[in-house]
Amino acid sequence: MKAAFVTKYGGPEVLEIRDAPIPTPQPDQILVKVRAIGLNFADVMGRFGVYPGTPQPPFILGLEFSGDVVAVGSNVTTFKGGERVMGYSRHGSHAEYVCVNEKLATELPTNMSYEEGASFLVVYLTAYHGIVRLANIRKGEKLLVHAAAGGAGLATVQLGRHLGAEIFGTAGTEEKVEIARSHGAHHAINYNTHDFAEEIRRITKNYGVDVVMDAVGGLVYDKSWNLLAAMGRYILYGLAAVAGKGALNKLKAAGVMSIMKPIFPPQLMSANKGIFGFNLGTLKGKEGYFREAAEELLKLYGLGVLKPVIGKIFPFTEIVEAHRALQTRQTVGKVVVFVET
């Protein structure tokens, strides 16, 4: 099979398509012929070697995919073979075949394309875990979504709108601002032309927001933390600020993260605020919970409430360009790589 290997930590150019043996499923695994690959910022961080649990090069990158089950392990009970699935692999999906635990795959609805399947699980589970499970958001509460035109951002906007939140979204271009607004953001702010904190204070008459969903970190973090109203909940699930258009290493990442002011726990009591952090890639032992969440999300997909937004589709032979487009924020929604059958 063909697979995209990280030959050394670095920029998109370190990816190289090589021949590799088709993996053999373990007793609790399924073997999937990959049809589409969903790119996530975790793939960028893994390529640079700063994502938790990243192997030493060379290794096959990739955590999200859709495709067809072509073989099952001896202990597998969920699948028999032939099913169309979407799944989460932690590593290894940048390939024509991938093996995953059966609990990390979900059957595609009949009306969902492979491209949509590769764009669904990670971003909608991120949105669900953040604003439903952790923030317990309520109708009428004010929700700030950073990177609102990205994959997870748009998923959060869609889900938050369905739950009745008043949504404030930030993005870096007028095009992205309009996309966030078209998918449900009541107030969309271009952070390159406006101070988003000042705008939100103006719109809310200094109230601020009840929930922040932040995948950016860095300087955005302090300004957003100060926007939280009493009983506010901060959800930090990414650090995209550490990955720009240039090179990245652990020292540079540490420098960017160091500008985020530390929290002194006793201050949380008098401030009446809270903060949650999560990383789906390192959250283990919760497969049952995520399967139930996926079922709820797929019901909303069936009702037309949730709709994956695919910004651009690249062929597998152009996976380097796909990574470059994602890292430099040239696209909206999800970046998908299509694997030829």
GROMACS .gro file of C-alpha atoms in nm:
model
  341
    1MET     CA    1   0.000   0.000   0.000
    2LYS     CA    2   0.097   0.368  -0.030
    3ALA     CA    3   0.139   0.565   0.292
    4ALA     CA    4   0.254   0.917   0.383
    5PHE     CA    5   0.544   0.892   0.627
    6VAL     CA    6   0.686   1.165   0.847
    7THR     CA    7   1.054   1.124   0.759
    8LYS     CA    8   1.167   1.372   1.025
    9TYR     CA    9   0.994   1.635   1.234
   10GLY     CA   10   0.927   1.953   1.040
   11GLY     CA   11   0.713   2.132   0.783
   12PRO     CA   12   0.487   1.977   0.520
   13GLU     CA   13   0.789   1.891   0.305
   14VAL     CA   14   0.895   1.616   0.550
   15LEU     CA   15   0.601   1.404   0.435
   16GLU     CA   16   0.695   1.137   0.184
   17ILE     CA   17   0.470   0.882   0.014
   18ARG     CA   18   0.629   0.538   0.040
   19ASP     CA   19   0.532   0.175  -0.005
   20ALA     CA   20   0.441  -0.008   0.315
   21PRO     CA   21   0.291  -0.347   0.398
   22ILE     CA   22  -0.083  -0.364   0.453
   23PRO     CA   23  -0.130  -0.398   0.832
   24THR     CA   24  -0.285  -0.708   0.986
   25PRO     CA   25  -0.570  -0.647   1.232
   26GLN     CA   26  -0.522  -0.758   1.591
   27PRO     CA   27  -0.806  -0.957   1.758
   28ASP     CA   28  -0.997  -0.640   1.857
   29GLN     CA   29  -0.922  -0.443   1.540
   30ILE     CA   30  -1.073  -0.390   1.197
   31LEU     CA   31  -0.880  -0.332   0.875
   32VAL     CA   32  -1.019  -0.042   0.672
   33LYS     CA   33  -0.948   0.042   0.312
   34VAL     CA   34  -0.923   0.420   0.339
   35ARG     CA   35  -1.131   0.629   0.100
   36ALA     CA   36  -1.086   0.974   0.254
   37ILE     CA   37  -0.862   1.132   0.518
   38GLY     CA   38  -0.967   1.422   0.738
   39LEU     CA   39  -0.684   1.657   0.834
   40ASN     CA   40  -0.674   1.813   1.179
   41PHE     CA   41  -0.439   2.058   1.347
   42ALA     CA   42  -0.323   1.767   1.561
   43ASP     CA   43  -0.167   1.628   1.241
   44VAL     CA   44   0.031   1.951   1.200
   45MET     CA   45   0.148   1.935   1.561
   46GLY     CA   46   0.235   1.567   1.524
   47ARG     CA   47   0.437   1.637   1.211
   48PHE     CA   48   0.641   1.890   1.408
   49GLY     CA   49   0.683   1.640   1.693
   50VAL     CA   50   0.510   1.853   1.958
   51TYR     CA   51   0.185   1.657   1.986
   52PRO     CA   52   0.163   1.430   2.294
   53GLY     CA   53   0.246   1.069   2.216
   54THR     CA   54   0.395   1.136   1.872
   55PRO     CA   55   0.625   0.848   1.766
   56GLN     CA   56   0.981   0.891   1.650
   57PRO     CA   57   1.018   0.922   1.269
   58PRO     CA   58   0.966   0.753   1.040
   59PHE     CA   59   0.598   0.691   1.110
   60ILE     CA   60   0.264   0.713   0.932
   61LEU     CA   61   0.074   1.023   1.040
   62GLY     CA   62  -0.302   1.071   1.060
   63LEU     CA   63  -0.589   1.030   1.304
   64GLU     CA   64  -0.915   1.055   1.105
   65PHE     CA   65  -1.048   0.861   0.807
   66SER     CA   66  -1.342   0.702   0.632
   67GLY     CA   67  -1.350   0.388   0.423
   68ASP     CA   68  -1.461   0.026   0.392
   69VAL     CA   69  -1.405  -0.257   0.639
   70VAL     CA   70  -1.217  -0.530   0.451
   71ALA     CA   71  -1.113  -0.760   0.740
   72VAL     CA   72  -1.192  -0.803   1.110
   73GLY     CA   73  -1.002  -0.946   1.406
   74SER     CA   74  -1.109  -1.265   1.580
   75ASN     CA   75  -1.273  -1.084   1.874
   76VAL     CA   76  -1.457  -0.816   1.676
   77THR     CA   77  -1.834  -0.819   1.718
   78THR     CA   78  -1.942  -0.477   1.585
   79PHE     CA   79  -1.843  -0.530   1.221
   80LYS     CA   80  -1.843  -0.826   0.984
   81GLY     CA   81  -1.676  -0.674   0.680
   82GLY     CA   82  -1.805  -0.462   0.395
   83GLU     CA   83  -1.937  -0.177   0.612
   84ARG     CA   84  -1.872   0.187   0.527
   85VAL     CA   85  -1.716   0.346   0.835
   86MET     CA   86  -1.555   0.657   0.973
   87GLY     CA   87  -1.300   0.633   1.247
   88TYR     CA   88  -1.025   0.765   1.465
   89SER     CA   89  -0.680   0.610   1.449
   90ARG     CA   90  -0.453   0.831   1.667
   91HIS     CA   91  -0.182   0.756   1.406
   92GLY     CA   92  -0.172   0.577   1.073
   93SER     CA   93  -0.463   0.710   0.864
   94HIS     CA   94  -0.242   0.881   0.603
   95ALA     CA   95  -0.241   0.555   0.409
   96GLU     CA   96  -0.445   0.334   0.179
   97TYR     CA   97  -0.521   0.096   0.467
   98VAL     CA   98  -0.540   0.142   0.843
   99CYS     CA   99  -0.613  -0.084   1.143
  100VAL     CA  100  -0.811   0.051   1.440
  101ASN     CA  101  -0.989  -0.083   1.746
  102GLU     CA  102  -1.349  -0.159   1.655
  103LYS     CA  103  -1.466   0.084   1.929
  104LEU     CA  104  -1.298   0.373   1.745
  105ALA     CA  105  -1.504   0.330   1.428
  106THR     CA  106  -1.867   0.411   1.352
  107GLU     CA  107  -2.074   0.305   1.053
  108LEU     CA  108  -2.148   0.582   0.803
  109PRO     CA  109  -2.513   0.677   0.749
  110THR     CA  110  -2.632   0.575   0.404
  111ASN     CA  111  -2.663   0.940   0.297
  112MET     CA  112  -2.315   1.044   0.417
  113SER     CA  113  -2.031   1.056   0.168
  114TYR     CA  114  -1.679   0.933   0.244
  115GLU     CA  115  -1.560   1.294   0.235
  116GLU     CA  116  -1.819   1.396   0.495
  117GLY     CA  117  -1.735   1.091   0.702
  118ALA     CA  118  -1.370   1.192   0.717
  119SER     CA  119  -1.484   1.538   0.831
  120PHE     CA  120  -1.731   1.443   1.104
  121LEU     CA  121  -1.612   1.256   1.410
  122VAL     CA  122  -1.322   1.461   1.542
  123VAL     CA  123  -1.474   1.807   1.503
  124TYR     CA  124  -1.824   1.724   1.624
  125LEU     CA  125  -1.701   1.514   1.916
  126THR     CA  126  -1.476   1.808   2.004
  127ALA     CA  127  -1.771   2.046   1.995
  128TYR     CA  128  -1.995   1.808   2.191
  129HIS     CA  129  -1.737   1.729   2.457
  130GLY     CA  130  -1.653   2.097   2.500
  131ILE     CA  131  -1.987   2.274   2.516
  132VAL     CA  132  -2.222   1.990   2.617
  133ARG     CA  133  -2.026   1.766   2.851
  134LEU     CA  134  -1.777   2.011   3.003
  135ALA     CA  135  -1.944   2.353   2.975
  136ASN     CA  136  -2.301   2.223   3.012
  137ILE     CA  137  -2.412   2.520   2.806
  138ARG     CA  138  -2.768   2.645   2.846
  139LYS     CA  139  -3.013   2.822   2.618
  140GLY     CA  140  -2.948   3.194   2.610
  141GLU     CA  141  -2.589   3.175   2.733
  142LYS     CA  142  -2.320   3.359   2.541
  143LEU     CA  143  -2.061   3.141   2.367
  144LEU     CA  144  -1.731   3.268   2.223
  145VAL     CA  145  -1.583   3.042   1.955
  146HIS     CA  146  -1.230   3.116   1.834
  147ALA     CA  147  -1.123   3.004   1.486
  148ALA     CA  148  -1.494   2.993   1.411
  149ALA     CA  149  -1.447   2.918   1.040
  150GLY     CA  150  -1.227   2.613   1.100
  151GLY     CA  151  -1.351   2.257   1.119
  152ALA     CA  152  -1.403   2.238   1.495
  153GLY     CA  153  -1.506   2.602   1.507
  154LEU     CA  154  -1.790   2.559   1.259
  155ALA     CA  155  -1.897   2.237   1.430
  156THR     CA  156  -1.918   2.427   1.760
  157VAL     CA  157  -2.109   2.713   1.598
  158GLN     CA  158  -2.363   2.472   1.448
  159LEU     CA  159  -2.410   2.274   1.768
  160GLY     CA  160  -2.416   2.585   1.987
  161ARG     CA  161  -2.681   2.748   1.769
  162HIS     CA  162  -2.894   2.432   1.792
  163LEU     CA  163  -2.865   2.443   2.172
  164GLY     CA  164  -2.985   2.801   2.183
  165ALA     CA  165  -2.663   2.984   2.269
  166GLU     CA  166  -2.585   3.336   2.154
  167ILE     CA  167  -2.268   3.285   1.953
  168PHE     CA  168  -1.970   3.515   1.908
  169GLY     CA  169  -1.719   3.387   1.653
  170THR     CA  170  -1.374   3.515   1.562
  171ALA     CA  171  -1.191   3.464   1.232
  172GLY     CA  172  -0.903   3.625   1.045
  173THR     CA  173  -1.057   3.732   0.712
  174GLU     CA  174  -1.388   3.882   0.597
  175GLU     CA  175  -1.457   3.566   0.396
  176LYS     CA  176  -1.420   3.351   0.707
  177VAL     CA  177  -1.628   3.593   0.911
  178GLU     CA  178  -1.913   3.555   0.661
  179ILE     CA  179  -1.883   3.177   0.664
  180ALA     CA  180  -1.904   3.169   1.045
  181ARG     CA  181  -2.208   3.395   1.030
  182SER     CA  182  -2.376   3.184   0.761
  183HIS     CA  183  -2.347   2.874   0.979
  184GLY     CA  184  -2.503   3.028   1.287
  185ALA     CA  185  -2.275   3.282   1.454
  186HIS     CA  186  -2.487   3.576   1.568
  187HIS     CA  187  -2.182   3.801   1.594
  188ALA     CA  188  -1.875   3.731   1.377
  189ILE     CA  189  -1.562   3.941   1.435
  190ASN     CA  190  -1.252   3.980   1.220
  191TYR     CA  191  -0.972   3.981   1.477
  192ASN     CA  192  -0.732   4.139   1.227
  193THR     CA  193  -0.944   4.453   1.192
  194HIS     CA  194  -1.117   4.469   1.531
  195ASP     CA  195  -1.026   4.400   1.891
  196PHE     CA  196  -1.258   4.106   1.955
  197ALA     CA  197  -1.262   4.167   2.332
  198GLU     CA  198  -1.365   4.530   2.291
  199GLU     CA  199  -1.631   4.435   2.037
  200ILE     CA  200  -1.779   4.171   2.267
  201ARG     CA  201  -1.784   4.410   2.563
  202ARG     CA  202  -1.960   4.667   2.346
  203ILE     CA  203  -2.220   4.423   2.214
  204THR     CA  204  -2.289   4.268   2.555
  205LYS     CA  205  -2.278   4.600   2.744
  206ASN     CA  206  -1.973   4.478   2.941
  207TYR     CA  207  -2.132   4.145   3.039
  208GLY     CA  208  -1.880   3.934   2.847
  209VAL     CA  209  -1.946   3.567   2.770
  210ASP     CA  210  -2.044   3.255   2.962
  211VAL     CA  211  -1.838   2.999   2.770
  212VAL     CA  212  -1.519   3.019   2.564
  213MET     CA  213  -1.414   2.747   2.318
  214ASP     CA  214  -1.048   2.812   2.244
  215ALA     CA  215  -0.826   2.611   2.010
  216VAL     CA  216  -0.577   2.895   1.966
  217GLY     CA  217  -0.423   2.985   2.302
  218GLY     CA  218  -0.133   3.230   2.315
  219LEU     CA  219  -0.233   3.595   2.339
  220VAL     CA  220  -0.596   3.504   2.269
  221TYR     CA  221  -0.614   3.319   2.598
  222ASP     CA  222  -0.564   3.610   2.840
  223LYS     CA  223  -0.805   3.839   2.657
  224SER     CA  224  -1.069   3.568   2.645
  225TRP     CA  225  -1.025   3.467   3.009
  226ASN     CA  226  -1.090   3.827   3.110
  227LEU     CA  227  -1.414   3.822   2.909
  228LEU     CA  228  -1.565   3.543   3.119
  229ALA     CA  229  -1.864   3.650   3.326
  230ALA     CA  230  -1.935   3.509   3.672
  231MET     CA  231  -1.991   3.131   3.649
  232GLY     CA  232  -1.804   3.136   3.317
  233ARG     CA  233  -1.639   2.821   3.180
  234TYR     CA  234  -1.324   2.824   2.968
  235ILE     CA  235  -1.263   2.527   2.738
  236LEU     CA  236  -0.906   2.505   2.605
  237TYR     CA  237  -0.862   2.226   2.350
  238GLY     CA  238  -0.582   2.342   2.122
  239LEU     CA  239  -0.278   2.565   2.085
  240ALA     CA  240  -0.286   2.665   1.719
  241ALA     CA  241  -0.098   2.983   1.807
  242VAL     CA  242   0.226   2.784   1.825
  243ALA     CA  243   0.201   2.677   1.459
  244GLY     CA  244   0.245   2.955   1.204
  245LYS     CA  245   0.364   2.957   0.847
  246GLY     CA  246   0.725   2.885   0.942
  247ALA     CA  247   0.916   2.622   1.131
  248LEU     CA  248   0.813   2.497   1.473
  249ASN     CA  249   0.998   2.307   1.742
  250LYS     CA  250   0.945   2.232   2.109
  251LEU     CA  251   1.143   2.539   2.217
  252LYS     CA  252   0.936   2.772   2.002
  253ALA     CA  253   0.616   2.606   2.122
  254ALA     CA  254   0.720   2.651   2.483
  255GLY     CA  255   0.792   3.020   2.417
  256VAL     CA  256   0.445   3.081   2.274
  257MET     CA  257   0.279   2.893   2.560
  258SER     CA  258   0.478   3.086   2.820
  259ILE     CA  259   0.287   3.406   2.739
  260MET     CA  260  -0.031   3.243   2.874
  261LYS     CA  261  -0.062   3.360   3.233
  262PRO     CA  262  -0.077   3.075   3.485
  263ILE     CA  263  -0.390   3.033   3.696
  264PHE     CA  264  -0.365   3.040   4.075
  265PRO     CA  265  -0.639   2.796   4.186
  266PRO     CA  266  -0.763   2.993   4.492
  267GLN     CA  267  -0.837   3.287   4.262
  268LEU     CA  268  -1.094   3.075   4.079
  269MET     CA  269  -1.316   3.076   4.387
  270SER     CA  270  -1.352   3.451   4.418
  271ALA     CA  271  -1.365   3.494   4.040
  272ASN     CA  272  -1.641   3.231   4.007
  273LYS     CA  273  -1.480   3.099   3.691
  274GLY     CA  274  -1.358   2.759   3.580
  275ILE     CA  275  -1.131   2.614   3.315
  276PHE     CA  276  -1.129   2.277   3.143
  277GLY     CA  277  -0.866   2.138   2.912
  278PHE     CA  278  -0.902   1.833   2.692
  279ASN     CA  279  -0.730   1.645   2.413
  280LEU     CA  280  -0.931   1.373   2.243
  281GLY     CA  281  -0.608   1.210   2.127
  282THR     CA  282  -0.492   1.140   2.483
  283LEU     CA  283  -0.832   1.067   2.637
  284LYS     CA  284  -0.842   0.691   2.679
  285GLY     CA  285  -1.086   0.452   2.841
  286LYS     CA  286  -1.392   0.656   2.736
  287GLU     CA  287  -1.480   0.473   2.415
  288GLY     CA  288  -1.833   0.399   2.539
  289TYR     CA  289  -1.901   0.764   2.611
  290PHE     CA  290  -1.773   0.876   2.273
  291ARG     CA  291  -1.974   0.610   2.092
  292GLU     CA  292  -2.291   0.736   2.264
  293ALA     CA  293  -2.198   1.095   2.180
  294ALA     CA  294  -2.137   0.998   1.817
  295GLU     CA  295  -2.483   0.840   1.801
  296GLU     CA  296  -2.643   1.160   1.930
  297LEU     CA  297  -2.448   1.369   1.682
  298LEU     CA  298  -2.542   1.143   1.392
  299LYS     CA  299  -2.909   1.187   1.484
  300LEU     CA  300  -2.860   1.563   1.449
  301TYR     CA  301  -2.684   1.505   1.117
  302GLY     CA  302  -2.985   1.305   1.001
  303LEU     CA  303  -3.212   1.594   1.098
  304GLY     CA  304  -2.998   1.838   0.900
  305VAL     CA  305  -2.890   2.028   1.212
  306LEU     CA  306  -2.523   1.940   1.166
  307LYS     CA  307  -2.351   1.951   0.828
  308PRO     CA  308  -1.973   1.909   0.785
  309VAL     CA  309  -1.812   2.197   0.599
  310ILE     CA  310  -1.540   2.082   0.360
  311GLY     CA  311  -1.315   2.365   0.253
  312LYS     CA  312  -1.101   2.180   0.000
  313ILE     CA  313  -1.035   1.825  -0.120
  314PHE     CA  314  -0.685   1.718  -0.229
  315PRO     CA  315  -0.582   1.391  -0.397
  316PHE     CA  316  -0.354   1.166  -0.193
  317THR     CA  317  -0.063   1.250  -0.421
  318GLU     CA  318  -0.094   1.614  -0.302
  319ILE     CA  319  -0.104   1.544   0.070
  320VAL     CA  320   0.195   1.774   0.124
  321GLU     CA  321  -0.001   2.064  -0.025
  322ALA     CA  322  -0.302   1.968   0.186
  323HIS     CA  323  -0.090   1.997   0.500
  324ARG     CA  324   0.050   2.329   0.385
  325ALA     CA  325  -0.298   2.469   0.322
  326LEU     CA  326  -0.415   2.364   0.669
  327GLN     CA  327  -0.109   2.493   0.851
  328THR     CA  328  -0.115   2.833   0.680
  329ARG     CA  329  -0.492   2.867   0.733
  330GLN     CA  330  -0.568   2.899   0.362
  331THR     CA  331  -0.894   2.705   0.389
  332VAL     CA  332  -1.220   2.702   0.583
  333GLY     CA  333  -1.389   2.406   0.744
  334LYS     CA  334  -1.218   2.072   0.699
  335VAL     CA  335  -0.935   1.983   0.464
  336VAL     CA  336  -0.991   1.637   0.314
  337VAL     CA  337  -0.754   1.412   0.124
  338PHE     CA  338  -0.924   1.169  -0.113
  339VAL     CA  339  -0.763   0.830  -0.163
  340GLU     CA  340  -0.822   0.681  -0.508
  341THR     CA  341  -0.997   0.344  -0.512
   0.00000   0.00000   0.00000
